[in-house]
XYZ file of C-alpha atoms in Angstrom:
729
model
C 49.008 -33.688 11.751
C 46.556 -35.591 13.938
C 46.537 -39.278 13.085
C 42.758 -39.143 12.795
C 43.029 -37.375 9.468
C 45.764 -39.468 7.856
C 43.368 -41.382 5.693
C 45.656 -41.985 2.734
C 45.164 -45.457 1.387
C 48.516 -45.833 -0.320
C 50.576 -48.906 0.515
C 47.628 -50.542 2.290
C 48.411 -54.163 3.065
C 45.250 -56.190 3.384
C 45.075 -59.908 3.981
C 43.384 -61.823 1.211
C 40.176 -63.625 1.960
C 41.314 -67.025 2.993
C 38.006 -68.004 4.483
C 35.857 -67.125 1.488
C 37.011 -67.255 -2.077
C 34.429 -65.354 -4.068
C 34.352 -62.305 -1.846
C 38.037 -62.127 -1.045
C 39.937 -58.890 -0.901
C 42.425 -60.224 -3.390
C 39.586 -61.002 -5.763
C 38.661 -57.331 -5.806
C 42.042 -56.367 -7.230
C 42.407 -59.039 -9.875
C 40.464 -60.229 -12.869
C 41.889 -63.719 -12.862
C 39.262 -66.450 -13.267
C 36.508 -63.841 -13.618
C 33.475 -65.043 -15.524
C 33.018 -63.216 -18.891
C 29.554 -62.002 -17.867
C 30.949 -60.487 -14.677
C 33.529 -58.563 -16.761
C 30.751 -56.905 -18.723
C 29.083 -55.806 -15.533
C 32.287 -54.525 -13.930
C 31.645 -50.921 -14.928
C 28.152 -51.043 -13.488
C 29.390 -52.571 -10.236
C 31.515 -49.555 -9.412
C 28.414 -47.539 -8.598
C 27.311 -50.225 -6.142
C 30.537 -50.115 -4.132
C 30.904 -48.039 -0.989
C 33.449 -45.233 -1.309
C 35.013 -43.384 1.622
C 35.078 -39.592 1.654
C 38.749 -38.863 2.225
C 39.900 -36.356 4.780
C 42.609 -33.723 4.888
C 45.919 -35.157 3.752
C 49.210 -34.329 5.418
C 50.311 -30.822 4.495
C 47.001 -30.054 2.776
C 45.069 -26.881 3.612
C 41.447 -25.978 3.099
C 40.971 -22.433 4.391
C 38.004 -21.353 2.269
C 34.842 -21.619 4.287
C 32.011 -23.395 2.426
C 28.597 -21.817 2.345
C 25.822 -23.021 4.619
C 23.930 -25.837 2.926
C 20.547 -27.266 3.834
C 17.770 -29.413 2.501
C 15.776 -32.582 3.023
C 17.206 -36.083 3.130
C 15.678 -39.389 4.114
C 17.145 -40.820 7.294
C 16.903 -44.396 8.470
C 15.307 -44.625 11.858
C 17.798 -44.815 14.722
C 15.934 -47.734 16.144
C 14.746 -50.316 15.437
C 16.179 -49.521 11.991
C 12.884 -49.977 10.200
C 11.924 -47.644 7.387
C 13.003 -44.136 6.426
C 11.660 -40.754 7.445
C 12.145 -37.312 5.926
C 14.304 -34.889 7.918
C 15.661 -31.378 7.318
C 19.464 -31.112 7.499
C 21.661 -28.022 7.916
C 25.411 -28.185 7.224
C 27.417 -25.253 8.582
C 31.200 -25.077 9.075
C 31.603 -28.830 9.408
C 28.693 -29.370 11.795
C 25.622 -31.228 10.519
C 22.380 -30.790 12.448
C 18.905 -32.036 11.637
C 15.318 -31.722 12.736
C 11.810 -32.437 11.558
C 11.652 -29.382 9.321
C 13.151 -25.924 8.902
C 10.716 -24.295 11.339
C 11.672 -26.790 14.030
C 15.366 -26.039 13.445
C 14.702 -22.283 13.694
C 12.959 -22.857 17.026
C 16.018 -24.737 18.310
C 14.363 -28.157 18.216
C 17.370 -30.114 17.001
C 17.101 -33.893 16.914
C 20.840 -34.430 16.610
C 24.176 -33.013 15.560
C 27.243 -34.566 13.947
C 30.804 -33.260 13.737
C 31.614 -34.090 10.120
C 35.318 -33.535 10.688
C 35.493 -36.306 13.288
C 33.234 -38.761 11.481
C 33.799 -41.329 8.765
C 31.612 -40.741 5.696
C 30.976 -43.356 3.035
C 28.764 -43.144 -0.038
C 27.235 -45.437 -2.625
C 25.826 -44.158 -5.890
C 23.393 -47.042 -6.146
C 20.488 -46.069 -3.960
C 21.973 -42.558 -3.454
C 23.194 -43.627 -0.006
C 25.375 -41.636 2.403
C 26.398 -43.204 5.712
C 28.032 -41.236 8.532
C 29.696 -43.132 11.378
C 29.961 -40.751 14.316
C 31.059 -43.526 16.720
C 28.128 -43.361 19.103
C 25.580 -43.299 16.292
C 25.600 -44.475 12.691
C 23.519 -42.210 10.466
C 22.134 -43.866 7.311
C 20.986 -41.180 4.843
C 19.448 -41.366 1.388
C 18.906 -38.675 -1.248
C 15.794 -38.677 -3.423
C 17.620 -38.048 -6.702
C 21.112 -38.589 -8.031
C 21.624 -34.831 -8.445
C 20.666 -34.244 -4.826
C 23.002 -37.045 -3.793
C 25.951 -35.532 -5.685
C 25.257 -32.060 -4.294
C 25.186 -33.298 -0.702
C 28.298 -35.407 -1.221
C 30.187 -32.377 -2.572
C 29.098 -30.206 0.349
C 29.932 -32.863 2.932
C 33.398 -33.269 1.418
C 34.105 -29.524 1.463
C 32.772 -29.009 4.978
C 34.700 -32.043 6.198
C 37.973 -30.690 4.810
C 37.279 -27.211 6.196
C 36.439 -28.599 9.622
C 39.536 -30.804 9.685
C 41.688 -27.867 8.598
C 40.483 -25.880 11.597
C 40.963 -28.803 13.978
C 44.414 -29.651 12.611
C 46.045 -26.240 12.283
C 44.021 -23.950 14.514
C 46.116 -20.971 15.655
C 49.260 -22.584 14.220
C 48.161 -21.911 10.682
C 50.107 -18.646 10.526
C 48.880 -15.070 10.106
C 45.203 -14.951 9.268
C 43.327 -12.015 7.881
C 40.701 -10.477 10.104
C 37.959 -12.152 8.090
C 39.655 -15.548 8.454
C 40.068 -14.999 12.169
C 36.405 -14.148 12.446
C 35.559 -17.322 10.560
C 37.628 -19.442 12.927
C 36.008 -17.852 15.956
C 32.629 -18.192 14.331
C 33.211 -21.897 13.771
C 34.168 -22.229 17.482
C 30.662 -20.522 18.730
C 28.920 -22.687 16.469
C 30.505 -25.755 18.188
C 29.976 -24.318 21.641
C 26.387 -23.559 20.721
C 25.728 -27.161 19.738
C 27.421 -28.419 22.877
C 25.439 -25.952 24.932
C 22.169 -27.211 23.475
C 23.106 -30.810 24.194
C 24.261 -29.864 27.694
C 20.969 -28.095 28.409
C 19.033 -31.084 27.074
C 21.003 -33.457 29.275
C 20.620 -31.154 32.275
C 16.886 -30.934 31.740
C 16.616 -34.724 31.488
C 18.593 -35.161 34.707
C 16.446 -32.564 36.478
C 13.273 -34.293 35.357
C 14.609 -37.631 36.524
C 15.625 -36.176 39.896
C 12.247 -34.476 40.259
C 10.384 -37.653 39.414
C 12.417 -39.559 41.969
C 11.840 -36.873 44.567
C 8.101 -36.920 43.918
C 7.907 -40.664 43.962
C 5.670 -41.507 46.896
C 5.878 -45.042 48.178
C 2.582 -46.287 49.522
C 2.319 -47.800 53.018
C 1.742 -51.168 51.419
C 5.001 -50.983 49.421
C 6.964 -49.747 52.440
C 5.592 -52.603 54.505
C 6.553 -55.054 51.795
C 10.104 -53.694 51.664
C 10.439 -53.980 55.440
C 9.278 -57.573 55.316
C 11.694 -58.287 52.480
C 14.587 -56.838 54.471
C 13.586 -58.858 57.515
C 13.477 -62.013 55.387
C 16.873 -61.219 53.885
C 18.427 -60.811 57.337
C 16.814 -64.045 58.448
C 18.195 -65.917 55.443
C 21.624 -64.454 56.059
C 21.589 -65.578 59.703
C 20.516 -69.053 58.642
C 23.307 -69.148 56.076
C 25.877 -68.190 58.697
C 24.623 -70.973 60.940
C 24.967 -73.538 58.173
C 28.421 -72.343 57.180
C 29.574 -72.436 60.787
C 28.415 -76.033 61.008
C 30.405 -76.877 57.902
C 33.433 -75.086 59.302
C 33.207 -76.961 62.622
C 32.677 -80.425 61.213
C 34.469 -80.561 57.868
C 37.997 -81.507 56.937
C 39.672 -82.805 53.784
C 38.580 -86.380 54.508
C 34.868 -85.680 54.857
C 34.214 -82.883 52.348
C 32.442 -85.443 50.211
C 29.761 -85.767 52.893
C 28.552 -82.216 52.219
C 25.601 -82.801 49.888
C 25.972 -79.974 47.385
C 23.053 -81.144 45.329
C 23.586 -80.765 41.588
C 20.106 -80.215 40.252
C 19.016 -78.473 37.112
C 18.939 -75.067 38.803
C 22.591 -74.970 39.809
C 25.405 -73.535 37.721
C 28.636 -75.060 38.950
C 30.807 -73.002 36.628
C 30.134 -69.983 38.793
C 27.045 -68.503 37.150
C 23.407 -68.584 38.193
C 19.975 -67.133 37.863
C 19.464 -64.198 40.117
C 19.215 -62.742 43.575
C 16.113 -62.648 45.698
C 13.046 -62.444 43.532
C 11.374 -59.574 45.321
C 14.148 -57.798 47.228
C 16.518 -55.079 46.119
C 18.589 -55.393 49.304
C 21.992 -57.048 49.570
C 22.653 -59.500 52.344
C 24.145 -58.063 55.506
C 27.870 -57.399 55.158
C 30.038 -59.784 57.123
C 32.705 -58.592 59.575
C 36.183 -58.394 58.150
C 37.402 -61.521 59.923
C 34.519 -63.542 58.452
C 35.098 -62.592 54.836
C 36.880 -65.898 54.278
C 36.182 -69.179 56.042
C 38.854 -71.809 55.517
C 37.912 -75.467 55.781
C 40.301 -76.975 58.297
C 42.796 -79.398 56.868
C 41.464 -79.137 53.339
C 42.545 -77.613 50.048
C 39.385 -75.535 49.658
C 38.523 -72.061 50.798
C 35.073 -70.505 50.814
C 35.138 -66.759 50.176
C 31.902 -64.967 50.987
C 30.855 -61.873 49.139
C 27.647 -59.968 48.629
C 26.169 -58.821 45.363
C 26.613 -55.216 44.393
C 24.925 -53.203 41.674
C 27.819 -53.493 39.248
C 27.311 -55.011 35.837
C 29.388 -58.052 36.732
C 27.155 -58.984 39.623
C 27.921 -61.852 41.928
C 27.114 -65.376 40.842
C 25.521 -68.099 42.862
C 22.276 -66.545 44.039
C 18.769 -67.537 43.178
C 15.238 -66.235 43.435
C 13.695 -65.991 46.884
C 11.159 -68.720 46.301
C 13.765 -71.317 45.409
C 17.249 -72.353 46.405
C 20.061 -74.246 44.781
C 18.754 -77.431 46.330
C 15.317 -78.889 46.724
C 15.372 -78.016 50.396
C 16.185 -81.452 51.771
C 18.066 -81.739 55.053
C 21.786 -81.067 54.716
C 21.512 -79.132 51.475
C 23.040 -75.621 51.383
C 20.666 -72.818 50.429
C 22.708 -70.056 48.873
C 20.180 -67.230 49.437
C 21.719 -63.834 48.610
C 25.311 -64.806 49.320
C 27.720 -66.188 46.784
C 29.803 -69.278 47.612
C 32.698 -70.176 45.350
C 34.938 -73.185 45.926
C 38.462 -72.911 44.551
C 40.792 -75.894 44.604
C 44.416 -76.406 43.716
C 45.309 -76.789 40.058
C 42.953 -74.019 38.946
C 40.014 -76.435 38.760
C 36.500 -75.396 39.695
C 33.637 -77.513 40.984
C 32.989 -78.744 37.461
C 36.471 -80.206 37.281
C 37.215 -77.822 34.449
C 39.814 -75.075 34.301
C 39.173 -71.654 35.784
C 41.821 -69.724 33.832
C 43.290 -69.705 30.328
C 46.899 -70.896 29.847
C 48.263 -67.410 29.076
C 46.866 -63.850 28.914
C 45.926 -62.232 25.632
C 49.095 -61.334 23.672
C 49.847 -57.687 22.915
C 48.793 -56.399 19.476
C 50.508 -53.020 19.337
C 51.315 -51.797 15.865
C 48.330 -53.493 14.226
C 46.615 -50.967 11.952
C 42.914 -51.811 11.906
C 42.166 -48.877 9.636
C 44.480 -50.173 6.903
C 42.803 -53.561 7.150
C 39.216 -52.372 7.099
C 39.398 -49.227 4.950
C 38.386 -50.851 1.660
C 35.565 -52.788 3.271
C 33.287 -50.015 4.523
C 29.669 -51.062 4.038
C 30.611 -54.644 3.124
C 29.825 -57.941 4.778
C 33.004 -58.893 6.652
C 31.835 -62.393 7.573
C 33.609 -63.666 4.438
C 36.713 -61.487 4.786
C 39.803 -62.985 6.385
C 41.116 -60.910 9.273
C 44.463 -61.127 11.077
C 44.492 -63.654 13.881
C 45.410 -60.846 16.283
C 41.763 -59.732 16.089
C 40.509 -63.153 17.182
C 39.768 -64.693 20.539
C 40.685 -68.361 21.130
C 37.096 -69.528 20.638
C 35.144 -70.518 17.563
C 31.695 -69.420 16.414
C 30.611 -73.033 16.970
C 31.665 -72.682 20.603
C 29.982 -69.282 20.915
C 26.704 -70.990 20.014
C 27.235 -73.328 22.945
C 27.962 -70.320 25.140
C 24.355 -69.240 24.664
C 23.437 -72.171 26.937
C 25.433 -70.801 29.862
C 22.219 -70.139 31.778
C 20.403 -73.326 30.718
C 18.987 -73.642 34.238
C 16.384 -71.110 33.105
C 15.120 -73.673 30.592
C 15.073 -76.358 33.272
C 12.921 -74.082 35.400
C 10.675 -73.247 32.440
C 10.064 -76.954 31.884
C 8.921 -77.350 35.499
C 6.284 -74.604 35.640
C 2.725 -75.312 34.513
C 1.663 -71.712 33.819
C 2.312 -71.072 30.075
C 2.830 -67.332 30.661
C 5.330 -67.983 33.424
C 7.106 -70.436 31.145
C 7.348 -67.699 28.523
C 8.940 -65.405 31.130
C 11.751 -67.909 31.713
C 12.222 -68.457 27.983
C 12.479 -64.687 27.523
C 15.051 -64.479 30.306
C 17.055 -67.228 28.609
C 16.943 -65.365 25.288
C 18.242 -62.203 26.989
C 20.940 -64.093 28.910
C 22.597 -65.117 25.627
C 23.877 -61.529 25.226
C 25.382 -61.116 28.701
C 28.820 -62.477 27.812
C 29.273 -59.903 25.021
C 29.503 -57.050 27.547
C 33.211 -57.702 28.153
C 34.052 -59.077 24.686
C 34.288 -55.957 22.502
C 37.998 -56.385 21.826
C 38.078 -59.567 19.737
C 36.028 -61.760 17.405
C 35.698 -65.567 17.346
C 37.323 -67.735 14.675
C 35.270 -68.454 11.555
C 34.698 -72.235 11.351
C 35.975 -74.219 8.415
C 33.407 -76.102 6.370
C 32.799 -79.427 8.121
C 34.253 -78.284 11.447
C 32.358 -79.554 14.521
C 32.181 -78.984 18.257
C 30.676 -81.095 21.003
C 30.102 -80.208 24.643
C 28.847 -82.587 27.312
C 27.860 -80.877 30.566
C 26.863 -83.371 33.229
C 26.630 -80.523 35.765
C 24.045 -78.730 33.624
C 22.406 -81.852 32.263
C 22.755 -81.210 28.522
C 24.889 -82.249 25.589
C 25.567 -79.988 22.622
C 26.701 -80.430 19.026
C 27.428 -77.839 16.335
C 28.693 -78.080 12.753
C 29.632 -75.648 9.984
C 27.171 -76.789 7.326
C 27.762 -74.137 4.654
C 30.606 -71.906 3.553
C 28.841 -69.707 0.962
C 26.935 -68.316 2.729
C 28.585 -69.197 6.062
C 26.011 -71.080 8.187
C 26.537 -72.814 11.521
C 23.975 -75.272 12.883
C 23.697 -76.548 16.445
C 21.577 -78.915 18.527
C 21.420 -79.385 22.296
C 19.284 -81.769 24.293
C 18.554 -82.635 27.903
C 15.772 -84.397 29.751
C 13.957 -81.060 30.011
C 14.462 -79.331 26.660
C 15.632 -79.544 23.051
C 17.397 -76.492 21.620
C 18.541 -75.894 18.038
C 19.354 -73.029 15.711
C 20.919 -72.113 12.406
C 23.235 -69.111 12.694
C 24.348 -66.800 9.935
C 25.772 -63.358 10.692
C 26.391 -60.417 8.383
C 29.210 -58.210 9.646
C 29.368 -54.647 8.341
C 31.992 -51.995 8.990
C 30.835 -48.356 8.869
C 34.092 -46.499 9.534
C 34.285 -46.424 13.322
C 31.737 -49.078 14.232
C 31.105 -52.666 13.272
C 27.617 -54.143 13.115
C 26.764 -57.837 13.444
C 23.374 -58.531 11.909
C 22.219 -62.081 12.737
C 20.022 -64.123 10.419
C 18.301 -67.411 11.100
C 16.074 -68.495 13.974
C 16.456 -70.027 17.414
C 14.174 -72.971 18.259
C 13.259 -74.491 21.606
C 11.009 -77.411 22.542
C 9.888 -78.774 25.911
C 9.107 -82.505 25.492
C 6.996 -82.623 28.670
C 4.469 -80.091 27.387
C 5.130 -80.191 23.659
C 5.521 -76.408 23.595
C 7.771 -75.050 20.862
C 9.266 -71.555 20.822
C 10.927 -69.647 17.984
C 12.722 -66.300 18.126
C 15.091 -64.049 16.211
C 18.241 -62.274 17.382
C 18.953 -58.544 17.649
C 21.790 -56.522 16.130
C 25.122 -56.271 17.922
C 27.352 -53.236 17.325
C 30.940 -52.673 18.468
C 31.691 -48.949 18.727
C 34.987 -47.029 18.776
C 36.955 -49.907 17.291
C 40.028 -47.728 16.719
C 40.293 -46.592 20.327
C 40.975 -48.334 23.603
C 37.406 -47.679 24.753
C 35.533 -50.167 22.611
C 32.036 -50.880 23.815
C 29.200 -53.142 22.730
C 25.576 -52.265 22.171
C 22.603 -54.501 21.367
C 19.509 -53.082 19.748
C 16.364 -54.151 17.950
C 13.268 -56.174 18.714
C 13.352 -59.833 19.701
C 10.059 -61.650 19.090
C 9.323 -65.001 20.741
C 6.336 -66.965 19.508
C 4.652 -70.074 20.871
C 1.455 -70.784 18.996
C -0.735 -67.852 20.036
C 1.297 -66.762 23.081
C 4.071 -64.299 22.290
C 6.653 -62.035 23.852
C 8.283 -58.883 22.500
C 11.618 -57.767 23.934
C 12.929 -54.337 22.990
C 16.694 -53.776 23.232
C 17.213 -50.013 23.466
C 19.847 -48.347 21.315
C 21.897 -45.908 23.334
C 25.119 -43.928 23.577
C 28.092 -44.777 25.787
C 26.945 -42.419 28.549
C 23.229 -43.026 28.220
C 21.265 -43.808 31.366
C 19.319 -46.367 29.328
C 22.433 -48.228 28.241
C 21.835 -51.987 27.860
C 18.149 -51.530 28.734
C 15.637 -54.224 27.807
C 11.859 -53.848 28.033
C 9.467 -56.694 27.337
C 5.837 -57.743 27.345
C 4.226 -61.188 27.351
C 0.917 -61.389 25.462
C -1.850 -63.973 25.764
C -3.830 -65.595 22.958
C -5.971 -62.463 22.544
C -3.017 -60.077 22.352
C -3.603 -58.833 25.897
C -0.454 -58.165 27.888
C -0.119 -60.422 30.938
C 3.500 -59.945 32.101
C 5.914 -56.997 32.200
C 9.647 -57.546 31.823
C 12.481 -55.060 32.286
C 16.175 -54.979 33.069
C 19.543 -54.918 31.332
C 20.967 -57.585 29.073
C 24.343 -57.156 30.783
C 22.968 -57.479 34.337
C 19.541 -58.927 35.059
C 15.932 -59.293 33.952
C 12.957 -58.630 36.225
C 9.278 -59.485 35.986
C 6.619 -57.198 37.414
C 6.673 -53.549 38.411
C 9.521 -51.900 40.341
C 10.290 -51.861 43.203
C 8.402 -55.069 43.993
C 9.416 -56.901 40.802
C 11.077 -60.276 41.088
C 14.396 -61.111 39.518
C 14.153 -63.904 36.959
C 17.793 -63.956 35.878
C 21.042 -62.276 36.863
C 24.411 -62.497 35.107
C 27.259 -64.163 36.965
C 30.422 -62.411 38.023
C 33.371 -62.197 35.684
C 36.565 -64.022 36.719
C 39.442 -62.088 38.302
C 41.618 -60.250 35.736
C 39.156 -61.086 32.963
C 40.374 -58.075 30.959
C 43.693 -59.862 30.427
C 41.964 -63.020 29.213
C 39.778 -61.724 26.371
C 36.975 -60.769 28.776
C 35.909 -64.431 29.001
C 33.267 -65.529 31.461
C 33.869 -68.605 33.607
C 31.800 -70.664 31.205
C 33.737 -69.400 28.168
C 37.068 -70.321 29.800
C 35.938 -73.941 29.946
C 34.790 -74.294 26.332
C 38.125 -74.912 24.569
C 39.691 -77.149 27.208
C 40.796 -80.597 26.083
C 39.199 -83.017 28.515
C 40.346 -86.542 29.446
C 37.922 -88.028 26.897
C 39.333 -85.962 24.039
C 40.507 -89.168 22.330
C 36.837 -89.907 21.656
C 36.390 -86.725 19.622
C 36.141 -86.808 15.827
C 39.137 -85.242 14.024
C 36.932 -82.296 12.996
C 36.340 -81.007 16.539
C 37.376 -77.375 16.890
C 39.418 -78.087 20.034
C 41.858 -79.903 17.764
C 42.228 -76.885 15.460
C 45.917 -75.877 15.596
C 45.705 -72.140 14.881
C 43.078 -71.588 17.562
C 45.141 -73.612 20.050
C 48.286 -71.641 19.177
C 46.480 -68.365 19.903
C 45.235 -69.710 23.228
C 48.857 -70.515 24.103
C 49.906 -66.968 23.174
C 51.907 -67.815 20.025
C 50.556 -65.093 17.738
C 52.928 -65.603 14.787
C 52.416 -69.371 14.762
C 48.654 -68.916 14.936
C 48.723 -66.507 11.966
C 50.819 -68.921 9.914
C 48.573 -71.880 10.695
C 45.408 -69.887 10.040
C 46.573 -68.973 6.541
C 47.508 -72.585 5.832
C 44.116 -73.897 6.952
C 42.186 -71.340 4.953
C 44.296 -71.936 1.830
C 43.650 -75.661 2.175
C 39.916 -74.936 2.453
C 40.132 -72.916 -0.754
C 41.762 -75.821 -2.558
C 39.120 -78.274 -1.323
C 36.385 -76.015 -2.642
C 38.046 -75.711 -6.063
C 38.361 -79.477 -6.192
C 34.645 -79.935 -5.485
C 33.785 -77.441 -8.223
C 35.941 -79.287 -10.739
C 34.420 -82.633 -9.741
C 30.920 -81.120 -9.621
C 30.424 -82.509 -6.123
C 28.037 -80.886 -3.650
C 29.238 -80.834 -0.047
C 27.037 -82.754 2.369
C 27.282 -82.133 6.144
C 27.677 -85.229 8.292
C 25.388 -84.467 11.223
C 22.806 -81.928 10.018
C 20.430 -81.710 7.071
C 18.090 -79.039 5.750
C 14.451 -79.165 6.756
C 12.763 -79.920 3.443
C 9.299 -79.726 5.019
C 9.733 -76.087 5.989
C 8.552 -73.998 3.059
C 9.001 -70.694 4.885
C 12.622 -71.159 5.855
C 14.867 -73.182 3.574
C 17.850 -72.417 5.801
C 16.551 -74.388 8.797
C 19.007 -77.158 9.623
C 18.043 -80.160 11.768
C 20.207 -82.684 13.618
C 20.043 -86.099 11.929
C 20.499 -88.071 15.165
C 23.673 -89.912 14.138
C 26.508 -88.178 16.001
C 26.033 -89.456 19.558
C 25.445 -93.019 18.395
C 28.669 -92.918 16.405
C 30.515 -91.520 19.410
C 29.056 -94.139 21.742
C 29.961 -96.982 19.391
C 33.464 -95.613 18.787
C 32.983 -95.553 15.030
C 34.641 -92.175 14.402
C 37.916 -93.992 13.754
C 36.236 -96.062 11.049
C 34.642 -93.094 9.287
C 36.168 -91.093 6.447
C 36.494 -87.412 7.360
C 37.674 -84.610 5.102
C 41.052 -83.479 6.443
C 40.630 -79.949 7.807
C 44.064 -79.468 9.411
């Protein structure tokens, strides 16, 4: 039988919740230390739990075809997941289709179709909820009454079994009667019919797109602008060649230091940058083959030249056309469209930090994700302990720092005087925080222990960062970053829900940003992240929802489109900046995995572009260059407090490729955290974070956490050794 339908839950071995005691998996199967009141409510709780509709078991048959079933259900909107609307559903031979009403269905106006046999269905009596995870989409349904809920659940179960029987046995099922044969063939037209409808819809969409492109008439003004842009690009490229030739002719290992690569706030020395030319869509002229690499005579450096392509992992090191990496002073190198990367011996980049992890990601064959996640469909997994094989060697505290990878956008925002233009750069920064997730669908970061901290000092980017795990129930991480141009802080709490084939990460909390020079303060939310196809080798990440940025009366709305794997609108972001009167003053568009533009195509300018991924990034957790640097122990590591996440042994063991040691250490650390919590409960002691405190003046958001200003002074004075820290590992 196909492994897809072996959904038996016998002998399931699930790790107990070592990171959260009250919502642990082990706690679900035991009544030890259960409060008497909770025992009384146990019977009522069963209706509030999500239950999975089981599929065809091995050797089981279900040859009787169920009758066609139809009726109305309420369906949660695909996007932005706000509210419910009434839709008419038809269930026939394992295929569920829906439309606005029965007349629309009869006319062939189908809004969507789901193969019940290939989907994971979960139900919850409370709320009469039925959720169907069809990989590319998650359908959230709700019945109006309990009787309607039970009827639909029974029909979905029967149709699921019948569909799986046909998919599993097919012609191998033995001798069928003529009526059974007709049923099988009928089920196969039905499928072909649905596919045909979707194919025709896709074909029509492609034809319309092709026709619109064919009919698109560029005006003489636009054509002239494009010609001028191309001429400017060629001119910049020629100037770049001249400068590089001068470096090649005059440089050696003894005078490389005389090349003034100016490190201002707009440069990203870890290999990432803002964007290409602001108004051009043309790449720089390709270099001849013998010029693809220019070696500096007598030195240890080589300068590979490459041009940006249209791939998602676009080249790093290019900036908008109206600015360069330097201020334009004599001797500075203007990067233009072309990317320059300096690689030295010892795998150290320009920042002096590493450019590769110690070892590739270890193999995880034989790990059964389904057995681990089966009992947790519809639950918040942020408090469920997962095997270390699902982790990446970074912590959530470090992932918060990773959102500052493109901090040069904030430096630029602080420089501009136009408030609407400043909002454009803030919006680009908010979008850039999602770029690194494009290649990170395979693993999740470590959950921080209560009291765990992380600091990051980036002289090349001009900021210093601090984060701390301030709460364990619920899990909340707080962070604070500051530079001469901006102050950035946020409180992060994420709900993680598993729906059968997909996993959703629903962020709570707000992001805050302040520019001291102008006094402007910005606040925004985060959108939902979803990892699809988690049981296959083709996992992919989608972001969807609305991101609202507010600054007094000026605002910006960014819409992250929800799409399928093959959608032409995949990763698409559309945005609008509004003035004090609600009038739109700027248009934004692009992709969160590639770039964000301001204006109207094709003359729009690029505000931000994602940097290239390192070579062989697939073997190293899909990390960006910036992510590779985050967990490195630097020469000043002796100045760190003992709670810094870079000193965490299980995370370090995973980075070094020792999977079994990492798993052992992770369990030990989480068990120790459990004991510390029990001890505080017995002693009636409330945990107090060291470096952050709740904002008591904020009535609207009690979860806002603010930096208390003590960490950097303690680090500067060397008083960490004199302080009493709770032992975390």
